[in-house]
Amino acid sequence: MITSSPQYHYISEIFHSASNSNLEQHSQATKPDILAVCISYAPVCDEGNTPPQVYAAGVGQYINVTCDVVASPATVKYSWVFNNSLTSERLPGNQVFTTPDGRSMVQFMAKAHQDYGTLQCWAQNSVGRMTQPCLFTVIPAGRPERPVGCSVVNKTYDSLVVGCSPGFDGGLPQTFAAKVFEAVTGRGQANVTSNWANFTLEGLTPGLDYVINVVALNSLGSSDPVTLEAFTYKMAENRMRDEKVEEDVPALSSEAGVLMGNLVVVVVVVAVLVVVLMVVLVRCLLVRRQQEDEPADSSRRNKILAPPDHPTGSISVGEGGGAAGAHTAVTFEMADFMYGHPGQPPPPPTLSVEHEKK
């Protein structure tokens, strides 16, 4: 069986040459003689132009199935047979059509669930009938399969872009839909339909987490949803400020954090030691100053406690000035801090107190 598409094969091209009897001159034919050989064969399925082998159709829905064969001679007649486990029957002529390019097309409709099966395309020319038919399987249409490869391909502060690849359409034309919900409250934010499995979801609230459900739909229903999770950015100005803060304050590694903590501890310990040392030095200076001032204080105290006639001592004041009169002695003890430098005599007292005898 010949399965290639060319109808004619050129066997050879014969060139004639001649020479004279002296073999001194040669000539070539100015035009070759061409021998054409035509090979005839029965129709076979065109493997280079294979149509879909599986068709899905709903009950009461027409589908068009096309059969393409190669043959020599090219003039062929077609016939179609429907076959399943219940029946095998030839399709009537009003369902079979010939296309302008010489192919055959059948318009098939399953009227009930038992009308699904296999369509056989047979072709015949002057050489004979094809030995193996072209086969096409018709299955019931159903809900579409869910989209595949879905992902969020872009996002802004108020929009999300989702891209998917379509799955099997169930044998019927399909569309796609995407629904957006707030992840926390479950409130719907957007509902978009498209003929393509790609969506631009706009008008969203900035800075929120969202759940996106993507489904495929046809006249028989919808597919299982594909669920995605995504979030929108904050407002543009907030995002720029956050990014600047992140740039100005680089994150510390774990080793750098430990080193920084140790450095802080060392600084605190040093500061405490400095404070303690300063307190000790101040107390030492105060004690030394007190020891240096004690002799001057003793001499000054002795002067203040001198006899009554001493100008800087105690002053006795009494009624009548005699020994029998009652009197009160008032002693003025002047400290260094009240009278300037140590060792200087205090000024005369200006305060006198009288106490009358009762």
Short mmCIF file of N, CA and C in Angstrom, two decimals, residues 173-278:
data_model
loop_
_atom_site.label_atom_id
_atom_site.label_comp_id
_atom_site.label_asym_id
_atom_site.label_seq_id
_atom_site.Cartn_x
_atom_site.Cartn_y
_atom_site.Cartn_z
N PRO A 173 -18.47 25.27 23.87
CA PRO A 173 -17.76 26.55 24.05
C PRO A 173 -17.77 26.96 25.52
N GLN A 174 -16.63 27.45 26.00
CA GLN A 174 -16.52 27.78 27.40
C GLN A 174 -16.08 29.22 27.60
N THR A 175 -16.43 29.76 28.75
CA THR A 175 -15.98 31.07 29.20
C THR A 175 -15.36 30.90 30.58
N PHE A 176 -14.85 32.01 31.14
CA PHE A 176 -14.15 31.94 32.41
C PHE A 176 -14.63 33.07 33.31
N ALA A 177 -14.57 32.83 34.61
CA ALA A 177 -15.01 33.82 35.58
C ALA A 177 -14.06 33.81 36.78
N ALA A 178 -13.87 34.98 37.36
CA ALA A 178 -13.03 35.13 38.55
C ALA A 178 -13.80 35.96 39.58
N LYS A 179 -13.86 35.45 40.81
CA LYS A 179 -14.50 36.15 41.91
C LYS A 179 -13.47 36.42 42.99
N VAL A 180 -13.54 37.64 43.55
CA VAL A 180 -12.56 38.08 44.54
C VAL A 180 -13.28 38.36 45.86
N PHE A 181 -12.73 37.80 46.96
CA PHE A 181 -13.29 37.99 48.29
C PHE A 181 -12.20 38.49 49.23
N GLU A 182 -12.61 39.29 50.22
CA GLU A 182 -11.68 39.67 51.27
C GLU A 182 -11.40 38.45 52.14
N ALA A 183 -10.12 38.22 52.42
CA ALA A 183 -9.75 37.00 53.15
C ALA A 183 -10.27 37.00 54.57
N VAL A 184 -10.37 38.15 55.23
CA VAL A 184 -10.77 38.20 56.64
C VAL A 184 -12.28 38.21 56.78
N THR A 185 -12.95 39.10 56.05
CA THR A 185 -14.39 39.27 56.21
C THR A 185 -15.21 38.39 55.27
N GLY A 186 -14.63 37.91 54.16
CA GLY A 186 -15.37 37.13 53.18
C GLY A 186 -16.26 37.97 52.29
N ARG A 187 -16.16 39.28 52.38
CA ARG A 187 -16.99 40.15 51.56
C ARG A 187 -16.48 40.17 50.13
N GLY A 188 -17.40 40.08 49.15
CA GLY A 188 -17.01 40.11 47.74
C GLY A 188 -16.53 41.47 47.31
N GLN A 189 -15.48 41.48 46.49
CA GLN A 189 -14.90 42.73 46.02
C GLN A 189 -15.02 42.89 44.51
N ALA A 190 -14.98 41.79 43.74
CA ALA A 190 -15.03 41.88 42.27
C ALA A 190 -15.53 40.57 41.71
N ASN A 191 -16.16 40.64 40.52
CA ASN A 191 -16.65 39.47 39.80
C ASN A 191 -16.48 39.76 38.30
N VAL A 192 -15.54 39.07 37.66
CA VAL A 192 -15.16 39.36 36.28
C VAL A 192 -15.33 38.11 35.44
N THR A 193 -15.91 38.23 34.23
CA THR A 193 -16.02 37.14 33.27
C THR A 193 -15.22 37.49 32.02
N SER A 194 -14.75 36.46 31.31
CA SER A 194 -13.91 36.69 30.14
C SER A 194 -13.97 35.47 29.24
N ASN A 195 -13.73 35.70 27.95
CA ASN A 195 -13.60 34.60 27.00
C ASN A 195 -12.23 33.94 27.07
N TRP A 196 -11.32 34.57 27.78
CA TRP A 196 -9.97 34.05 27.94
C TRP A 196 -9.71 33.83 29.43
N ALA A 197 -8.79 32.95 29.72
CA ALA A 197 -8.50 32.60 31.11
C ALA A 197 -7.50 33.57 31.73
N ASN A 198 -7.68 34.87 31.48
CA ASN A 198 -6.83 35.91 32.04
C ASN A 198 -7.72 37.04 32.53
N PHE A 199 -7.38 37.61 33.69
CA PHE A 199 -8.25 38.60 34.30
C PHE A 199 -7.42 39.75 34.85
N THR A 200 -8.00 40.95 34.80
CA THR A 200 -7.48 42.11 35.50
C THR A 200 -8.54 42.55 36.49
N LEU A 201 -8.26 42.39 37.77
CA LEU A 201 -9.22 42.66 38.84
C LEU A 201 -8.88 44.02 39.43
N GLU A 202 -9.73 45.01 39.20
CA GLU A 202 -9.46 46.39 39.59
C GLU A 202 -10.46 46.86 40.64
N GLY A 203 -10.17 48.04 41.20
CA GLY A 203 -11.05 48.64 42.20
C GLY A 203 -10.97 48.00 43.56
N LEU A 204 -9.85 47.37 43.90
CA LEU A 204 -9.71 46.70 45.19
C LEU A 204 -9.22 47.67 46.25
N THR A 205 -9.41 47.30 47.51
CA THR A 205 -8.97 48.12 48.62
C THR A 205 -7.48 47.90 48.86
N PRO A 206 -6.70 48.96 49.00
CA PRO A 206 -5.25 48.79 49.21
C PRO A 206 -4.95 48.12 50.55
N GLY A 207 -3.87 47.34 50.54
CA GLY A 207 -3.34 46.76 51.77
C GLY A 207 -4.17 45.65 52.39
N LEU A 208 -4.96 44.91 51.59
CA LEU A 208 -5.77 43.82 52.12
C LEU A 208 -5.38 42.49 51.49
N ASP A 209 -5.67 41.40 52.22
CA ASP A 209 -5.48 40.05 51.70
C ASP A 209 -6.77 39.59 51.02
N TYR A 210 -6.63 38.88 49.88
CA TYR A 210 -7.79 38.47 49.09
C TYR A 210 -7.69 36.99 48.75
N VAL A 211 -8.88 36.41 48.50
CA VAL A 211 -9.02 35.04 47.99
C VAL A 211 -9.69 35.15 46.62
N ILE A 212 -9.09 34.48 45.60
CA ILE A 212 -9.59 34.55 44.22
C ILE A 212 -10.00 33.15 43.79
N ASN A 213 -11.24 33.02 43.31
CA ASN A 213 -11.74 31.76 42.77
C ASN A 213 -11.92 31.90 41.26
N VAL A 214 -11.27 31.02 40.49
CA VAL A 214 -11.34 31.04 39.03
C VAL A 214 -12.02 29.76 38.57
N VAL A 215 -13.04 29.89 37.69
CA VAL A 215 -13.77 28.73 37.18
C VAL A 215 -13.95 28.86 35.67
N ALA A 216 -14.18 27.73 35.01
CA ALA A 216 -14.56 27.68 33.60
C ALA A 216 -16.03 27.29 33.52
N LEU A 217 -16.74 27.85 32.53
CA LEU A 217 -18.17 27.59 32.40
C LEU A 217 -18.52 27.25 30.96
N ASN A 218 -19.50 26.35 30.78
CA ASN A 218 -20.14 26.13 29.49
C ASN A 218 -21.64 25.95 29.74
N SER A 219 -22.37 25.57 28.73
CA SER A 219 -23.83 25.49 28.87
C SER A 219 -24.26 24.39 29.81
N LEU A 220 -23.37 23.46 30.17
CA LEU A 220 -23.72 22.38 31.07
C LEU A 220 -23.32 22.63 32.51
N GLY A 221 -22.62 23.72 32.77
CA GLY A 221 -22.24 24.02 34.15
C GLY A 221 -20.85 24.62 34.24
N SER A 222 -20.33 24.65 35.44
CA SER A 222 -19.02 25.24 35.71
C SER A 222 -18.07 24.18 36.24
N SER A 223 -16.81 24.46 36.14
CA SER A 223 -15.78 23.56 36.63
C SER A 223 -15.58 23.75 38.13
N ASP A 224 -14.77 22.89 38.71
CA ASP A 224 -14.34 23.11 40.09
C ASP A 224 -13.47 24.37 40.13
N PRO A 225 -13.54 25.14 41.22
CA PRO A 225 -12.77 26.40 41.25
C PRO A 225 -11.29 26.17 41.51
N VAL A 226 -10.51 27.09 40.99
CA VAL A 226 -9.10 27.19 41.33
C VAL A 226 -8.97 28.35 42.31
N THR A 227 -8.40 28.12 43.49
CA THR A 227 -8.33 29.12 44.55
C THR A 227 -6.91 29.68 44.65
N LEU A 228 -6.83 31.00 44.62
CA LEU A 228 -5.56 31.69 44.76
C LEU A 228 -5.65 32.66 45.94
N GLU A 229 -4.51 32.95 46.56
CA GLU A 229 -4.42 33.95 47.62
C GLU A 229 -3.45 35.03 47.19
N ALA A 230 -3.83 36.28 47.42
CA ALA A 230 -3.00 37.41 47.01
C ALA A 230 -3.32 38.60 47.90
N PHE A 231 -2.51 39.65 47.81
CA PHE A 231 -2.75 40.86 48.57
C PHE A 231 -2.39 42.06 47.71
N THR A 232 -3.04 43.17 47.99
CA THR A 232 -2.72 44.42 47.32
C THR A 232 -1.73 45.19 48.17
N TYR A 233 -0.93 46.03 47.50
CA TYR A 233 0.02 46.87 48.23
C TYR A 233 -0.71 47.96 48.98
N LYS A 234 -0.02 48.57 49.92
CA LYS A 234 -0.56 49.75 50.58
C LYS A 234 -0.60 50.90 49.56
N MET A 235 -1.15 52.05 50.03
CA MET A 235 -1.17 53.21 49.15
C MET A 235 0.24 53.56 48.72
N ALA A 236 0.35 54.22 47.59
CA ALA A 236 1.67 54.46 47.00
C ALA A 236 2.58 55.22 47.95
N GLU A 237 2.07 56.28 48.62
CA GLU A 237 2.95 57.07 49.48
C GLU A 237 3.39 56.27 50.69
N ASN A 238 2.48 55.46 51.26
CA ASN A 238 2.86 54.62 52.40
C ASN A 238 3.89 53.59 51.99
N ARG A 239 3.71 53.02 50.81
CA ARG A 239 4.66 52.02 50.34
C ARG A 239 6.03 52.62 50.15
N MET A 240 6.09 53.86 49.58
CA MET A 240 7.39 54.49 49.38
C MET A 240 8.06 54.78 50.72
N ARG A 241 7.28 55.23 51.70
CA ARG A 241 7.86 55.51 53.00
C ARG A 241 8.37 54.24 53.66
N ASP A 242 7.60 53.17 53.58
CA ASP A 242 8.04 51.91 54.16
C ASP A 242 9.32 51.40 53.51
N GLU A 243 9.37 51.52 52.17
CA GLU A 243 10.58 51.06 51.47
C GLU A 243 11.78 51.90 51.86
N LYS A 244 11.60 53.23 52.08
CA LYS A 244 12.71 54.08 52.46
C LYS A 244 13.21 53.72 53.84
N VAL A 245 12.28 53.44 54.76
CA VAL A 245 12.67 53.03 56.10
C VAL A 245 13.46 51.74 56.05
N GLU A 246 13.02 50.80 55.22
CA GLU A 246 13.74 49.54 55.10
C GLU A 246 15.13 49.75 54.54
N GLU A 247 15.27 50.72 53.60
CA GLU A 247 16.58 50.98 53.04
C GLU A 247 17.48 51.67 54.06
N ASP A 248 16.94 52.62 54.88
CA ASP A 248 17.75 53.37 55.83
C ASP A 248 18.16 52.52 57.02
N VAL A 249 17.35 51.54 57.38
CA VAL A 249 17.65 50.70 58.53
C VAL A 249 17.83 49.27 58.05
N PRO A 250 19.03 48.92 57.65
CA PRO A 250 19.25 47.55 57.17
C PRO A 250 19.10 46.55 58.30
N ALA A 251 18.64 45.40 57.96
CA ALA A 251 18.45 44.34 58.95
C ALA A 251 19.80 43.81 59.41
N LEU A 252 19.91 43.56 60.73
CA LEU A 252 21.14 43.02 61.30
C LEU A 252 21.11 41.51 61.25
N SER A 253 22.25 40.96 60.97
CA SER A 253 22.35 39.51 61.02
C SER A 253 22.37 39.05 62.47
N SER A 254 22.24 37.78 62.69
CA SER A 254 22.23 37.24 64.05
C SER A 254 23.55 37.50 64.76
N GLU A 255 24.68 37.34 64.07
CA GLU A 255 25.98 37.58 64.68
C GLU A 255 26.13 39.05 65.04
N ALA A 256 25.69 39.95 64.15
CA ALA A 256 25.79 41.38 64.44
C ALA A 256 24.91 41.73 65.63
N GLY A 257 23.74 41.10 65.75
CA GLY A 257 22.87 41.38 66.88
C GLY A 257 23.50 40.96 68.20
N VAL A 258 24.13 39.78 68.22
CA VAL A 258 24.81 39.33 69.44
C VAL A 258 25.94 40.27 69.80
N LEU A 259 26.72 40.70 68.80
CA LEU A 259 27.82 41.61 69.07
C LEU A 259 27.32 42.94 69.61
N MET A 260 26.24 43.44 69.04
CA MET A 260 25.68 44.70 69.52
C MET A 260 25.19 44.57 70.96
N GLY A 261 24.56 43.44 71.29
CA GLY A 261 24.11 43.23 72.67
C GLY A 261 25.27 43.20 73.65
N ASN A 262 26.35 42.51 73.30
CA ASN A 262 27.53 42.47 74.17
C ASN A 262 28.13 43.86 74.35
N LEU A 263 28.13 44.65 73.27
CA LEU A 263 28.70 45.99 73.36
C LEU A 263 27.87 46.86 74.30
N VAL A 264 26.56 46.73 74.25
CA VAL A 264 25.70 47.50 75.16
C VAL A 264 25.98 47.13 76.61
N VAL A 265 26.15 45.82 76.90
CA VAL A 265 26.43 45.38 78.26
C VAL A 265 27.74 45.97 78.76
N VAL A 266 28.75 45.96 77.92
CA VAL A 266 30.06 46.50 78.30
C VAL A 266 29.95 47.99 78.61
N VAL A 267 29.22 48.73 77.77
CA VAL A 267 29.07 50.17 78.00
C VAL A 267 28.37 50.44 79.32
N VAL A 268 27.33 49.67 79.62
CA VAL A 268 26.62 49.86 80.89
C VAL A 268 27.53 49.58 82.08
N VAL A 269 28.30 48.50 82.02
CA VAL A 269 29.20 48.15 83.12
C VAL A 269 30.23 49.25 83.33
N VAL A 270 30.80 49.76 82.24
CA VAL A 270 31.81 50.82 82.35
C VAL A 270 31.19 52.07 82.97
N ALA A 271 29.96 52.40 82.55
CA ALA A 271 29.32 53.59 83.11
C ALA A 271 29.09 53.45 84.60
N VAL A 272 28.65 52.25 85.05
CA VAL A 272 28.44 52.03 86.49
C VAL A 272 29.75 52.16 87.25
N LEU A 273 30.83 51.59 86.72
CA LEU A 273 32.13 51.69 87.39
C LEU A 273 32.58 53.13 87.50
N VAL A 274 32.37 53.93 86.45
CA VAL A 274 32.77 55.34 86.50
C VAL A 274 32.00 56.08 87.58
N VAL A 275 30.69 55.82 87.68
CA VAL A 275 29.88 56.50 88.70
C VAL A 275 30.35 56.12 90.09
N VAL A 276 30.60 54.82 90.31
CA VAL A 276 31.07 54.37 91.63
C VAL A 276 32.40 55.03 91.98
N LEU A 277 33.31 55.09 91.01
CA LEU A 277 34.62 55.70 91.25
C LEU A 277 34.49 57.18 91.61
N MET A 278 33.59 57.89 90.94
CA MET A 278 33.39 59.31 91.24
C MET A 278 32.83 59.49 92.64
#
